[in-house]
mmCIF file of N, CA and C in Angstrom:
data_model
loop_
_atom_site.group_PDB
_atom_site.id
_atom_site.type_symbol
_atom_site.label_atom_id
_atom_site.label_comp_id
_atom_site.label_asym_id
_atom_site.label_seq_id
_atom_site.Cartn_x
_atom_site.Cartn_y
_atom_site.Cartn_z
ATOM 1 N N UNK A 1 27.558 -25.844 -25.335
ATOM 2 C CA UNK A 1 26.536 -25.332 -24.447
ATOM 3 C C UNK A 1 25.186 -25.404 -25.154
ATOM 4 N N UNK A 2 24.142 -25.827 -24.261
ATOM 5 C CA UNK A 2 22.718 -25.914 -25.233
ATOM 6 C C UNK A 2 22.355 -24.725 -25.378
ATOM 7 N N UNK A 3 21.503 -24.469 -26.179
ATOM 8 C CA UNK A 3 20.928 -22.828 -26.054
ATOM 9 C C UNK A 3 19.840 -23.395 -26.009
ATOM 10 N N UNK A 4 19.078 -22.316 -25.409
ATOM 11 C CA UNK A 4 17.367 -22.061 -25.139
ATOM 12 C C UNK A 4 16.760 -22.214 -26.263
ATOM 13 N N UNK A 5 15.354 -22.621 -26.044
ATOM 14 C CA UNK A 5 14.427 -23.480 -27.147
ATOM 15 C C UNK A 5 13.051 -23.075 -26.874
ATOM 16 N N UNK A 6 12.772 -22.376 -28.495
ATOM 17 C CA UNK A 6 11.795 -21.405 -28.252
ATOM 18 C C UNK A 6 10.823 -21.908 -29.569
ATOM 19 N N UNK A 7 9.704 -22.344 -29.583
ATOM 20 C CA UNK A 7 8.636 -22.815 -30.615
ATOM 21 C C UNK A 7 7.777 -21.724 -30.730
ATOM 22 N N UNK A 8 8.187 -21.335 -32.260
ATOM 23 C CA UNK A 8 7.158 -20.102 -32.775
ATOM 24 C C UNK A 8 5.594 -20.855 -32.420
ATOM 25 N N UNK A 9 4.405 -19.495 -32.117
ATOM 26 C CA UNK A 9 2.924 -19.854 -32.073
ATOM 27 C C UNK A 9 2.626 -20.063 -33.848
ATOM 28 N N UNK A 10 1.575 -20.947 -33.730
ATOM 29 C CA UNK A 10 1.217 -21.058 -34.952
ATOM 30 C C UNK A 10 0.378 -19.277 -35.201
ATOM 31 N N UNK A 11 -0.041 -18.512 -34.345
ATOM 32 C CA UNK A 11 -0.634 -17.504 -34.952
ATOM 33 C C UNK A 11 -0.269 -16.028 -34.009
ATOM 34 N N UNK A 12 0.390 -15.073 -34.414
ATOM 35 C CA UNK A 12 0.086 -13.768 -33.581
ATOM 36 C C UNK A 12 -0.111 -13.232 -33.827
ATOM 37 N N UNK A 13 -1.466 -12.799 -32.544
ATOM 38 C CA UNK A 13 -2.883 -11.871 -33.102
ATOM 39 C C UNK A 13 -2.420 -10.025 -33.534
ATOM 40 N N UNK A 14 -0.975 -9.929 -33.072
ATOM 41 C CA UNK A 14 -0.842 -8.448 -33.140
ATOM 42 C C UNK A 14 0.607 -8.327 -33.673
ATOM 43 N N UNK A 15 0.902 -7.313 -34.282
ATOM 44 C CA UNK A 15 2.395 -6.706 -34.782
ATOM 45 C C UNK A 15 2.698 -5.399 -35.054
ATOM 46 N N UNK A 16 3.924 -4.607 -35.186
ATOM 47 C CA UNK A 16 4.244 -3.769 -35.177
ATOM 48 C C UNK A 16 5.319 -3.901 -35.874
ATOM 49 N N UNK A 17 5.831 -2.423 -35.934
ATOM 50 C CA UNK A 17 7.150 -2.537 -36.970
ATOM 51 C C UNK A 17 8.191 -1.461 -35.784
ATOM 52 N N UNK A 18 9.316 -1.828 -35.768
ATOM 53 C CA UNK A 18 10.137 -0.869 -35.089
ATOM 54 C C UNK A 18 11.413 -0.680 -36.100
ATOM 55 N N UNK A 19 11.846 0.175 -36.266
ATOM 56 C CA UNK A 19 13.138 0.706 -37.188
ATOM 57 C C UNK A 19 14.361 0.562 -36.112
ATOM 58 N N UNK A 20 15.492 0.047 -36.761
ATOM 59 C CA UNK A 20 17.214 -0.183 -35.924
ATOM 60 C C UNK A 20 17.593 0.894 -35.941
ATOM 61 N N UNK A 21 17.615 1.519 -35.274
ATOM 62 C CA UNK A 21 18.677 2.885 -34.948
ATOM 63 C C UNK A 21 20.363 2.835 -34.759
ATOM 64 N N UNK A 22 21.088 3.639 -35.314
ATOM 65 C CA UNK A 22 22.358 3.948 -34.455
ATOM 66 C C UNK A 22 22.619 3.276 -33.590
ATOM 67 N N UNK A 23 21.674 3.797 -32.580
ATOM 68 C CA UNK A 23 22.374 3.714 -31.073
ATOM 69 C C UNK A 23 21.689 2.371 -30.547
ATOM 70 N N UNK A 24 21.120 1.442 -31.449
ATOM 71 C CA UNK A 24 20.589 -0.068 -31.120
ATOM 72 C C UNK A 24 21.856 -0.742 -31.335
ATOM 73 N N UNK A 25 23.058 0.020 -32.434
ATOM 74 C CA UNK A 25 23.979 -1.342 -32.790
ATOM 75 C C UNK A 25 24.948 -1.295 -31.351
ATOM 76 N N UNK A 26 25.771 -2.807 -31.614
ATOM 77 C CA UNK A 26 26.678 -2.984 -30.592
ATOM 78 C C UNK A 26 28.033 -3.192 -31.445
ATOM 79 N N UNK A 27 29.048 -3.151 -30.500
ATOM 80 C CA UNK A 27 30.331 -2.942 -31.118
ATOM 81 C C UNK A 27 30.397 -4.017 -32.312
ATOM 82 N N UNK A 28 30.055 -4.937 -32.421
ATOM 83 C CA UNK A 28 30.097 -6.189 -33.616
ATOM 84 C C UNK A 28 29.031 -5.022 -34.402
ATOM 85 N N UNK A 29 28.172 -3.775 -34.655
ATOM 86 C CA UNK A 29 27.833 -3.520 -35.781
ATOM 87 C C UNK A 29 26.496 -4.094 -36.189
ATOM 88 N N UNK A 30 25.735 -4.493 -35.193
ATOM 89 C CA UNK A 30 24.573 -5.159 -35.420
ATOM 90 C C UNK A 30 23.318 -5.027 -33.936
ATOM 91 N N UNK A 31 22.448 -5.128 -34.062
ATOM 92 C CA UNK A 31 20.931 -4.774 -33.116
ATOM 93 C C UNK A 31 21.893 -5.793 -31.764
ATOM 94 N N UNK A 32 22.297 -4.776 -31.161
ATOM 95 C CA UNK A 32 22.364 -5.413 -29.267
ATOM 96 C C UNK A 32 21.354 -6.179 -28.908
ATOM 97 N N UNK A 33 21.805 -6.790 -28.038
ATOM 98 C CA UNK A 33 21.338 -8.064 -27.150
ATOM 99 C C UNK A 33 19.782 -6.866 -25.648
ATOM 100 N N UNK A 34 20.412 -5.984 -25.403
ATOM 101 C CA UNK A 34 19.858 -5.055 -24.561
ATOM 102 C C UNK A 34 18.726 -4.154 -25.591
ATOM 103 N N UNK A 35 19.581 -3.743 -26.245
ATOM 104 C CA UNK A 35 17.921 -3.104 -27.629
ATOM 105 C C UNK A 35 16.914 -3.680 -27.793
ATOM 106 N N UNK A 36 17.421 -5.087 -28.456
ATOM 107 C CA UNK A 36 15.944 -5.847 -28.600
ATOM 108 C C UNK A 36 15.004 -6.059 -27.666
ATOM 109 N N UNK A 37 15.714 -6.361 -26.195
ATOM 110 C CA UNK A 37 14.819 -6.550 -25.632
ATOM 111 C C UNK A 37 13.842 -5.077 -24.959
ATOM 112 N N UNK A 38 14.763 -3.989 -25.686
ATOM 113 C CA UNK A 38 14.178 -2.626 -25.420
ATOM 114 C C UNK A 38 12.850 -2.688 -26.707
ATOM 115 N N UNK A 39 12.887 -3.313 -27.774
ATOM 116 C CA UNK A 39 12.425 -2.793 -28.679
ATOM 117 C C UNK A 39 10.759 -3.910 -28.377
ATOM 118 N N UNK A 40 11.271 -5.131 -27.395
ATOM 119 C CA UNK A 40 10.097 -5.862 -27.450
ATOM 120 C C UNK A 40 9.609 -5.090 -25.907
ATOM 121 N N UNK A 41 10.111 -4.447 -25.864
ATOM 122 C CA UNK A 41 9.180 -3.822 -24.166
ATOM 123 C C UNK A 41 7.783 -2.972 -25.186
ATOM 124 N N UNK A 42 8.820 -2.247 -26.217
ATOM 125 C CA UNK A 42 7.798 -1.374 -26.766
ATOM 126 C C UNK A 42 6.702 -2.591 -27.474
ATOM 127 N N UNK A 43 7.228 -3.244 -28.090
ATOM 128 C CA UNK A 43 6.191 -4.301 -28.535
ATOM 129 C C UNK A 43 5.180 -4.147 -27.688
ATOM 130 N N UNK A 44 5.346 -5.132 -26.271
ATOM 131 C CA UNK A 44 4.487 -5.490 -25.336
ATOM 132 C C UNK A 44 3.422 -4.018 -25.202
ATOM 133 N N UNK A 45 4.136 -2.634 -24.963
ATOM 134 C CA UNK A 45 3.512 -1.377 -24.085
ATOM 135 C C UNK A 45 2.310 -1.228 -25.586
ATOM 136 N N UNK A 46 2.933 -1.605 -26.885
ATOM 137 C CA UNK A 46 1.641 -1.527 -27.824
ATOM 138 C C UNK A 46 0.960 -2.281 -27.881
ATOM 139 N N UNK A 47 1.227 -3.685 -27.893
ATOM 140 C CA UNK A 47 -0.088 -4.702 -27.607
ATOM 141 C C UNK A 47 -0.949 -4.680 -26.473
ATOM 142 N N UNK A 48 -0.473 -4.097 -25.455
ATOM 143 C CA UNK A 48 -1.421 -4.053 -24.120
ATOM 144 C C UNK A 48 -2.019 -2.793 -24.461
ATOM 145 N N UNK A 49 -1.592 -1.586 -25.140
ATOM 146 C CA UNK A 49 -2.445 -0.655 -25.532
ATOM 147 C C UNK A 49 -3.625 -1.035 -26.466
ATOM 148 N N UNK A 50 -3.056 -1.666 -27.367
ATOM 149 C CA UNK A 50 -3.954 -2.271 -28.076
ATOM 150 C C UNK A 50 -5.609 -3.062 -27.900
ATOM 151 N N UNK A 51 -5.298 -3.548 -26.742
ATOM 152 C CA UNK A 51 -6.473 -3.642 -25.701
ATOM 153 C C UNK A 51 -7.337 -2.890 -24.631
ATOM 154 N N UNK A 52 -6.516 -1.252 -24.484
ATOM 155 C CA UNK A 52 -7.086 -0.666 -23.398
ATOM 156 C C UNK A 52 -6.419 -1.117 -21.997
ATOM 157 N N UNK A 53 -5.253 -2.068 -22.068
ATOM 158 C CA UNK A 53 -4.602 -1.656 -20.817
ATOM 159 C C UNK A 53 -2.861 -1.746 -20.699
ATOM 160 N N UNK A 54 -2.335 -0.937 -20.170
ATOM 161 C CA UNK A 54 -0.854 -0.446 -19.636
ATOM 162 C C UNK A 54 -0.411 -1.646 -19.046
ATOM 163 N N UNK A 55 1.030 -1.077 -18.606
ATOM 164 C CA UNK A 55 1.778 -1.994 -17.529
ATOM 165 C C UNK A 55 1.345 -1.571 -15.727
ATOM 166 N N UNK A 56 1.549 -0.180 -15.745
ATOM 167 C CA UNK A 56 0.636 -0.286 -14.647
ATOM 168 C C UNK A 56 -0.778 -0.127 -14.650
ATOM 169 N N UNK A 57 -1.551 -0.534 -15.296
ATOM 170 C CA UNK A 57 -3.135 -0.608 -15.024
ATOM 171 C C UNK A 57 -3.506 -1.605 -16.144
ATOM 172 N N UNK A 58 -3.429 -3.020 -15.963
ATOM 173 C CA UNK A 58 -3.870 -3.906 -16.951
ATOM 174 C C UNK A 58 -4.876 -4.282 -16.004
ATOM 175 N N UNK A 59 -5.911 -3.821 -16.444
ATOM 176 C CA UNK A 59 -7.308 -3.763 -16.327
ATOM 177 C C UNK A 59 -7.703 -4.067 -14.615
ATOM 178 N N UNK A 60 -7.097 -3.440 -13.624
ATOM 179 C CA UNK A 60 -6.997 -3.362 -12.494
ATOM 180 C C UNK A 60 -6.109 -3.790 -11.750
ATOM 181 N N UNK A 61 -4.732 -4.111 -12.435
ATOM 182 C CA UNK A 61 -3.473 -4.857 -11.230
ATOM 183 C C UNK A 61 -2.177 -4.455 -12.455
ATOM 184 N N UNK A 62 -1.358 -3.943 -11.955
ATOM 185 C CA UNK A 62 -0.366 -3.653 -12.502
ATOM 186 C C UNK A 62 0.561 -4.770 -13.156
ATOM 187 N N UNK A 63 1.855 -4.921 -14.124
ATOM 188 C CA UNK A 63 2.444 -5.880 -14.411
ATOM 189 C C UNK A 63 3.555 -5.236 -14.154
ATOM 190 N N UNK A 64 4.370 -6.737 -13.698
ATOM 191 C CA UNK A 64 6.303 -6.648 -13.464
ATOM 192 C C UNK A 64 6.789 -8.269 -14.608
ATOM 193 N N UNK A 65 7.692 -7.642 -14.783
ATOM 194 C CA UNK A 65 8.436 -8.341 -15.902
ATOM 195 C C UNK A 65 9.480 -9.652 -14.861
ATOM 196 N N UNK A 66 8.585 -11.076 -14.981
ATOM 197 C CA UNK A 66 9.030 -11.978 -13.834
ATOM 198 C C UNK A 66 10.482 -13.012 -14.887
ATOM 199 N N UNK A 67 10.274 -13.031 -16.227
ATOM 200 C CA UNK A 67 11.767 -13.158 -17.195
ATOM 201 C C UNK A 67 11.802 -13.115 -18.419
ATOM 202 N N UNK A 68 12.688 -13.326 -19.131
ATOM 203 C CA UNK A 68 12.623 -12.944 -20.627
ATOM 204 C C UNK A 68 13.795 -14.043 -21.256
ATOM 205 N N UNK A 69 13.578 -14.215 -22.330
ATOM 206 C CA UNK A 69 14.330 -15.147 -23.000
ATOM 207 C C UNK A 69 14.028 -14.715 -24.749
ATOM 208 N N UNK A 70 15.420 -14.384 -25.170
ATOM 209 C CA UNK A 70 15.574 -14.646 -26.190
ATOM 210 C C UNK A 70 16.703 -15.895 -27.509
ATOM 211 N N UNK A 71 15.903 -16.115 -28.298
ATOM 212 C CA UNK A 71 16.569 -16.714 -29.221
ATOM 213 C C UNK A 71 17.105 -16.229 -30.710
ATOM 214 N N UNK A 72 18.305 -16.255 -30.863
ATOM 215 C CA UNK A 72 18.522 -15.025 -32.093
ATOM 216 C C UNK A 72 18.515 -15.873 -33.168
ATOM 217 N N UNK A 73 18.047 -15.713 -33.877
ATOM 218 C CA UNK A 73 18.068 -16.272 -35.744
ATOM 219 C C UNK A 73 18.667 -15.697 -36.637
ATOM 220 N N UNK A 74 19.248 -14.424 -36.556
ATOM 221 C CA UNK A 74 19.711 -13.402 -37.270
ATOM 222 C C UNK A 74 20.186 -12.023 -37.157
ATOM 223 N N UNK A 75 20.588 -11.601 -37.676
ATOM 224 C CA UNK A 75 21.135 -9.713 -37.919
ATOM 225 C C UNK A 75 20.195 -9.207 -37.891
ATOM 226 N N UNK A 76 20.418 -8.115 -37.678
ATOM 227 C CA UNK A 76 19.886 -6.988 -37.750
ATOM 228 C C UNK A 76 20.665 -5.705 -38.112
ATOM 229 N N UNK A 77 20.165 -5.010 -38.594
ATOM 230 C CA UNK A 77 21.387 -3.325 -39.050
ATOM 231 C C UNK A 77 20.682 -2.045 -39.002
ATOM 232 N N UNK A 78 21.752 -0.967 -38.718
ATOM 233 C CA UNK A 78 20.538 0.478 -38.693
ATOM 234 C C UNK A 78 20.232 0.497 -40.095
ATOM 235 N N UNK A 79 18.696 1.153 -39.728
ATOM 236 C CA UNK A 79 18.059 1.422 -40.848
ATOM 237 C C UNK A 79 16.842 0.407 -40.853
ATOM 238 N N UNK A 80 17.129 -0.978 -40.840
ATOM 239 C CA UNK A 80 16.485 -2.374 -41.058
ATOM 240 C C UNK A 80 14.695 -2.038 -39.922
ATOM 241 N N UNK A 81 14.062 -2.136 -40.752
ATOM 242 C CA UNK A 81 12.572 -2.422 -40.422
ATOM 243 C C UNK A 81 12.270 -3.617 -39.981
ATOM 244 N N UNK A 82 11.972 -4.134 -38.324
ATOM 245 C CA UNK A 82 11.738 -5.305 -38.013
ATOM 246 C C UNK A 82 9.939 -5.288 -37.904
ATOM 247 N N UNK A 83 9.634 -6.563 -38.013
ATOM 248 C CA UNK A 83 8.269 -6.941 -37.918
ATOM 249 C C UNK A 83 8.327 -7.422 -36.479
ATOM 250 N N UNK A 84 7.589 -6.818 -35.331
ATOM 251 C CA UNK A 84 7.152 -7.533 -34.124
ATOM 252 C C UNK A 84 6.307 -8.175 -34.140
ATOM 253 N N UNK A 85 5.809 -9.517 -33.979
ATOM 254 C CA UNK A 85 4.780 -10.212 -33.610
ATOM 255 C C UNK A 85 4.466 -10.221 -32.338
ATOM 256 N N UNK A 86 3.838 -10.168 -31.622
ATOM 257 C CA UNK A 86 3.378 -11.012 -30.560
ATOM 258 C C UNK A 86 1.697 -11.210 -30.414
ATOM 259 N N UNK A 87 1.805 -12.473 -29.406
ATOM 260 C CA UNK A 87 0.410 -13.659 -29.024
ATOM 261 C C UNK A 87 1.033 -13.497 -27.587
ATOM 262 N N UNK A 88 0.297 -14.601 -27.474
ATOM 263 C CA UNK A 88 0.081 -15.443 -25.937
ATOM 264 C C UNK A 88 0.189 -16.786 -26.046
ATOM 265 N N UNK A 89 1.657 -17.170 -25.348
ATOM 266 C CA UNK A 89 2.130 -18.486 -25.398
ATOM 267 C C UNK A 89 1.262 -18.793 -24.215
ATOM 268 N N UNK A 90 1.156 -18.657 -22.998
ATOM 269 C CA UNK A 90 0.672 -19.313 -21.642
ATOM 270 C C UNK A 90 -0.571 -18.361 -20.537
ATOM 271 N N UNK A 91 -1.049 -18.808 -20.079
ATOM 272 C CA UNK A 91 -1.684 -17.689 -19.140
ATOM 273 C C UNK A 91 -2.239 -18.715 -18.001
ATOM 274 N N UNK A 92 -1.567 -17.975 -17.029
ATOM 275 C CA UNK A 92 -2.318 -18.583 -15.264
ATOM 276 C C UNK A 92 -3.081 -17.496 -14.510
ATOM 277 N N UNK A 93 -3.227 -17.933 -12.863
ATOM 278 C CA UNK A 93 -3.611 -17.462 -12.074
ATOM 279 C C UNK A 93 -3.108 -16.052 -11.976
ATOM 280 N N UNK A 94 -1.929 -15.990 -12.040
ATOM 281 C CA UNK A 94 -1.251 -14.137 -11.762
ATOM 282 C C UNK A 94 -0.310 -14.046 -12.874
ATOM 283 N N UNK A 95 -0.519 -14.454 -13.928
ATOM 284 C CA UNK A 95 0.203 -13.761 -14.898
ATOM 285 C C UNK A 95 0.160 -14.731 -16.368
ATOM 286 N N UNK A 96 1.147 -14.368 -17.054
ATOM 287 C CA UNK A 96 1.221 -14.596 -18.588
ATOM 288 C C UNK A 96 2.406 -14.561 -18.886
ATOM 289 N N UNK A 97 2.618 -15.325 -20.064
ATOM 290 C CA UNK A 97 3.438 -15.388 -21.000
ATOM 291 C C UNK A 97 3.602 -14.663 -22.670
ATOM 292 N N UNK A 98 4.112 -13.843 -22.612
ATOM 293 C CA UNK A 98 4.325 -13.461 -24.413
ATOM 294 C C UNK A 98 5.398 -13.950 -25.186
ATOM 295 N N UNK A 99 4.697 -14.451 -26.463
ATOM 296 C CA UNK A 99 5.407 -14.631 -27.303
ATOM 297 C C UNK A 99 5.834 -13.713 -28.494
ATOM 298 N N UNK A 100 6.894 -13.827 -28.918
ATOM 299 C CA UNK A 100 7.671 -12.519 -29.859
ATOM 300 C C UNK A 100 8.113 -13.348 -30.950
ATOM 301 N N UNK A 101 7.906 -13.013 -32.245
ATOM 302 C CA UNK A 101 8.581 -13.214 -33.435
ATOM 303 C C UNK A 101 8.908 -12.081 -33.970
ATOM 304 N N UNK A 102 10.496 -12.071 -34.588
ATOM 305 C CA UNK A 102 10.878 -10.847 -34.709
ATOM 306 C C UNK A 102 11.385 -10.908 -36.353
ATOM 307 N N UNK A 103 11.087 -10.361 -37.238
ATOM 308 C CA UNK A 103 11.462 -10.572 -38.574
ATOM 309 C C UNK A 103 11.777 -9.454 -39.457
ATOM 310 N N UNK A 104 13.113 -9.425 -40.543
ATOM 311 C CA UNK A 104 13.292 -8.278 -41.278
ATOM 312 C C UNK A 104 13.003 -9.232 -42.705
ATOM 313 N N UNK A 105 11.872 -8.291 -43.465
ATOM 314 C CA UNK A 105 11.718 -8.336 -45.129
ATOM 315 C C UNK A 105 11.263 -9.661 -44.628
ATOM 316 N N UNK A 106 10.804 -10.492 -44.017
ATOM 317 C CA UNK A 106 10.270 -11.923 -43.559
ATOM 318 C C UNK A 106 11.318 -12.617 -43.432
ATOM 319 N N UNK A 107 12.953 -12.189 -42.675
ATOM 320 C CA UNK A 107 13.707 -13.176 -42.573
ATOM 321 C C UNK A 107 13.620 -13.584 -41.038
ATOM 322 N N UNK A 108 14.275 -14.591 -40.367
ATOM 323 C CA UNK A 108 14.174 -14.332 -39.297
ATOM 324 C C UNK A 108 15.061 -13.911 -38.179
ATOM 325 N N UNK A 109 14.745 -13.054 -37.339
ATOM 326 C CA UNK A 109 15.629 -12.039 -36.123
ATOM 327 C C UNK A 109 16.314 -13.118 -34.928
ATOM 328 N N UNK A 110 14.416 -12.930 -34.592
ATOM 329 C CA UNK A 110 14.986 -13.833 -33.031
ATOM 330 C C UNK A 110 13.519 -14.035 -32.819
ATOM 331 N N UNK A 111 13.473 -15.210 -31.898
ATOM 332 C CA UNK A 111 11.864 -15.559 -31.058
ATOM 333 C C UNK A 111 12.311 -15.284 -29.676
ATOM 334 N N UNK A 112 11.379 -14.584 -29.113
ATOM 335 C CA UNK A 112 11.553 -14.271 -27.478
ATOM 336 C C UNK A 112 10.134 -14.558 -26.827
ATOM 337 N N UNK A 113 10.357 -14.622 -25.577
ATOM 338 C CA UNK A 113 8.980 -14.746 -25.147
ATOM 339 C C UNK A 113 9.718 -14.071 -23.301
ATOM 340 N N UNK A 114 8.400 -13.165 -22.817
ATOM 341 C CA UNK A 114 8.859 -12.649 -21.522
ATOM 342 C C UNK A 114 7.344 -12.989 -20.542
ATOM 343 N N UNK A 115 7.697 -13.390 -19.309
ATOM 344 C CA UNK A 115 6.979 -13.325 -18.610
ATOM 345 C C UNK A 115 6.245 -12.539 -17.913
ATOM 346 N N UNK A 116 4.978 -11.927 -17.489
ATOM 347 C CA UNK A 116 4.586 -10.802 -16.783
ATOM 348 C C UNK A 116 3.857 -11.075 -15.901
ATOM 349 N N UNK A 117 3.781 -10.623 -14.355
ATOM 350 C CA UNK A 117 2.909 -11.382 -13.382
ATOM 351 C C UNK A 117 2.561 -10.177 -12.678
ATOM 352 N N UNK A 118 1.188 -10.024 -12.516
ATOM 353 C CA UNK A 118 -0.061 -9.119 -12.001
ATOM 354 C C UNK A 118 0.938 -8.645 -10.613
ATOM 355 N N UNK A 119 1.122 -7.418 -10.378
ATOM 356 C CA UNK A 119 1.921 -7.545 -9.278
ATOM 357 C C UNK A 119 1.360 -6.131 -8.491
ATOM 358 N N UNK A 120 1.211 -6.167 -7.019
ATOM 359 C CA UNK A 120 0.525 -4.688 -6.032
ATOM 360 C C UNK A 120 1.540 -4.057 -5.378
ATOM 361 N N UNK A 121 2.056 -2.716 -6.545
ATOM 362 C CA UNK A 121 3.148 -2.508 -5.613
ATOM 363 C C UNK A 121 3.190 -1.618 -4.372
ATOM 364 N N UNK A 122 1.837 -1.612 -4.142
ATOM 365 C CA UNK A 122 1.934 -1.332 -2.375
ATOM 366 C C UNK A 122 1.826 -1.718 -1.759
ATOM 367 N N UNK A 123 1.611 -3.177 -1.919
ATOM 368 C CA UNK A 123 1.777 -4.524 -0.888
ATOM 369 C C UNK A 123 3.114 -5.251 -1.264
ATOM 370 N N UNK A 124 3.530 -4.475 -2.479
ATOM 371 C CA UNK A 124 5.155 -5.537 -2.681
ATOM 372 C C UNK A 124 4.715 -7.405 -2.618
ATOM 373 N N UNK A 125 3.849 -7.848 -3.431
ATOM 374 C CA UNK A 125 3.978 -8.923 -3.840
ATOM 375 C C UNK A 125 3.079 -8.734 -4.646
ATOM 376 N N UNK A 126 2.763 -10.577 -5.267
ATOM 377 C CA UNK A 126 2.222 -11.254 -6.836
ATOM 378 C C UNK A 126 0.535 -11.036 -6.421
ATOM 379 N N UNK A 127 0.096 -10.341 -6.980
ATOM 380 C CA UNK A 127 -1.483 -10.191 -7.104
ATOM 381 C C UNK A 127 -2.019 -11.274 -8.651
ATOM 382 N N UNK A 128 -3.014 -11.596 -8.262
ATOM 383 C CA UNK A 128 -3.752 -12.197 -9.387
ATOM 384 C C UNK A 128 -4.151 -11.378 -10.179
ATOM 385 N N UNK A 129 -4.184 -11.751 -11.804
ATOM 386 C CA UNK A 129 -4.801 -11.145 -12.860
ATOM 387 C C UNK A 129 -6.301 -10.497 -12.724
ATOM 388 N N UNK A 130 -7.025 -10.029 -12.948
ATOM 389 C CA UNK A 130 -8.258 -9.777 -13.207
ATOM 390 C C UNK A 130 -8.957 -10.945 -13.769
ATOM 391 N N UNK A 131 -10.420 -11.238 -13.448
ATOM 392 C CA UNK A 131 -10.713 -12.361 -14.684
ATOM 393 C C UNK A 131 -10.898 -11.894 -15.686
ATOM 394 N N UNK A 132 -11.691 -10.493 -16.257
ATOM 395 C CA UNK A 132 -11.306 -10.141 -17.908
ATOM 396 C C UNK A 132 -10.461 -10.393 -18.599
ATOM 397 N N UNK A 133 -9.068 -10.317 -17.580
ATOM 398 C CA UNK A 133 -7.966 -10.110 -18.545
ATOM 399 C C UNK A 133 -7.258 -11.291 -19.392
ATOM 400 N N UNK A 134 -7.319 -12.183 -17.843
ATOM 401 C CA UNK A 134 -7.304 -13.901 -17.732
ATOM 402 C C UNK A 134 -7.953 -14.586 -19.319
ATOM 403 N N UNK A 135 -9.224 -13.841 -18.969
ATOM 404 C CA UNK A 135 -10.332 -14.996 -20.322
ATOM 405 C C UNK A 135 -9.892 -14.217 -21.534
ATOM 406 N N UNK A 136 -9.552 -12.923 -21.672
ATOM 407 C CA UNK A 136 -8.790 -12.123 -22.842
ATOM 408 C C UNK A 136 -7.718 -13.101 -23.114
ATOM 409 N N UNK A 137 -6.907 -12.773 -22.610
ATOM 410 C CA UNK A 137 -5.705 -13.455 -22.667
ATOM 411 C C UNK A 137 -5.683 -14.578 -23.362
ATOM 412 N N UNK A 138 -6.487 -15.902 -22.672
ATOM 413 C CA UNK A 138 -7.034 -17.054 -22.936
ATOM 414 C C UNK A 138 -7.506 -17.593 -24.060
ATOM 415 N N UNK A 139 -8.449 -16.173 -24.631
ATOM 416 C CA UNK A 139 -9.172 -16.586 -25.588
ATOM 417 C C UNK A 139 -7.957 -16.262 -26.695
ATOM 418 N N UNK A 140 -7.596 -15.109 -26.466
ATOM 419 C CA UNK A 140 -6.539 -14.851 -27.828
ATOM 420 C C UNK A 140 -5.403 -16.167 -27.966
ATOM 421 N N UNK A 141 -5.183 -16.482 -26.514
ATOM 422 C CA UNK A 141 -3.644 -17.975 -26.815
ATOM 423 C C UNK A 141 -4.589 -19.060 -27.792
ATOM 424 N N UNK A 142 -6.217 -19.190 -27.387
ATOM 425 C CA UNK A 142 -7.063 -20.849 -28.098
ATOM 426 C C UNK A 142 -7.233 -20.220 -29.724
ATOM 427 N N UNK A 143 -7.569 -19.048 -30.144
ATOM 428 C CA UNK A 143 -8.133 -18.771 -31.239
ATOM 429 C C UNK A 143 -6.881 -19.115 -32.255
#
C-alpha cells in the first residue's frame, strides 16, 4: 500500500513544545494516532493565537478543519518532549493549509499538514478568508 507523501517546508515560522502524557499512549505503548492529532490542534489554537486570532474569530470568519494527514517517522513515549513546528504550506480564496513538523531531542515524529477553510456557521457554508489574513498567511508561506 503507498502511504501519503508529505515534504517538510524549508522554514517554520512558529513552534511549541507539548509533553506525552499517559493517557496519549495506545495499547502498542507509544503517542496514538488520535493524540497527535489532538496535540497538533493545540499546535494550530497557539499559532493562530500567536497572531491575535482563534478558530472561531480568525480575524473576522471562523475556521473548520476541511482534512488532516499525517505521516509518522517515529515513537514517541510518556514523558518525551515533542517540538511542534508549524508554517504555511498553501493559502487560497477560503482557506489554508498547515504544515506540522513534529520532533523529539531533534529526531523525527511525524510531518502532518491539516486543512482549514473560513467557514459562517450561521449560514452553514465556506466563507472566504479575510484579506489580512490571506496576505498574513501569504507572506509568512514566501518569507
Amino acid at each position: 500500500m503507498p502511504r501519503a507523501q508529505l515534504t517538510p517546508l524549508p522554514r517554520y515560522p512558529f513552534d511549541c513544545a507539548q509533553t506525552v502524557r499517559v493517557t496519549d499512549l495506545n495499547y502498542g505503548g507509544h503517542l496514538a494516532h488520535d493524540r497527535l492529532l489532538s496535540l497538533l490542534h493545540e499546535a494550530r489554537v497557539a499559532f493562530l493565537a500567536s497572531r491575535g486570532w482563534s478558530e472561531p474569530d480568525c480575524g473576522g470568519v471562523a475556521l473548520i478543519l476541511g482534512d488532516a494527514v499525517i505521516v509518522y517517522q517515529g515513537e514517541a513515549f510518556a514523558g518525551d518532549l515533542l517540538k511542534i513546528q508549524v508554517g504555511v504550506a498553501e493559502t487560497g480564496r477560503a482557506g489554508f493549509r498547515l504544515a506540522y513538523r513534529v520532533t523529539r531531542a531533534g529526531a523525527p515524529i511525524a510531518l502532518a499538514e491539516t486543512g482549514l477553510v473560513g467557514f459562517d456557521y450561521a449560514a452553514r457554508r465556506v466563507a472566504p478568508l479575510p484579506e489580512a489574513v490571506h496576505d498574513t498567511l501569504e507572506g509568512m508561506r514566501r518569507d
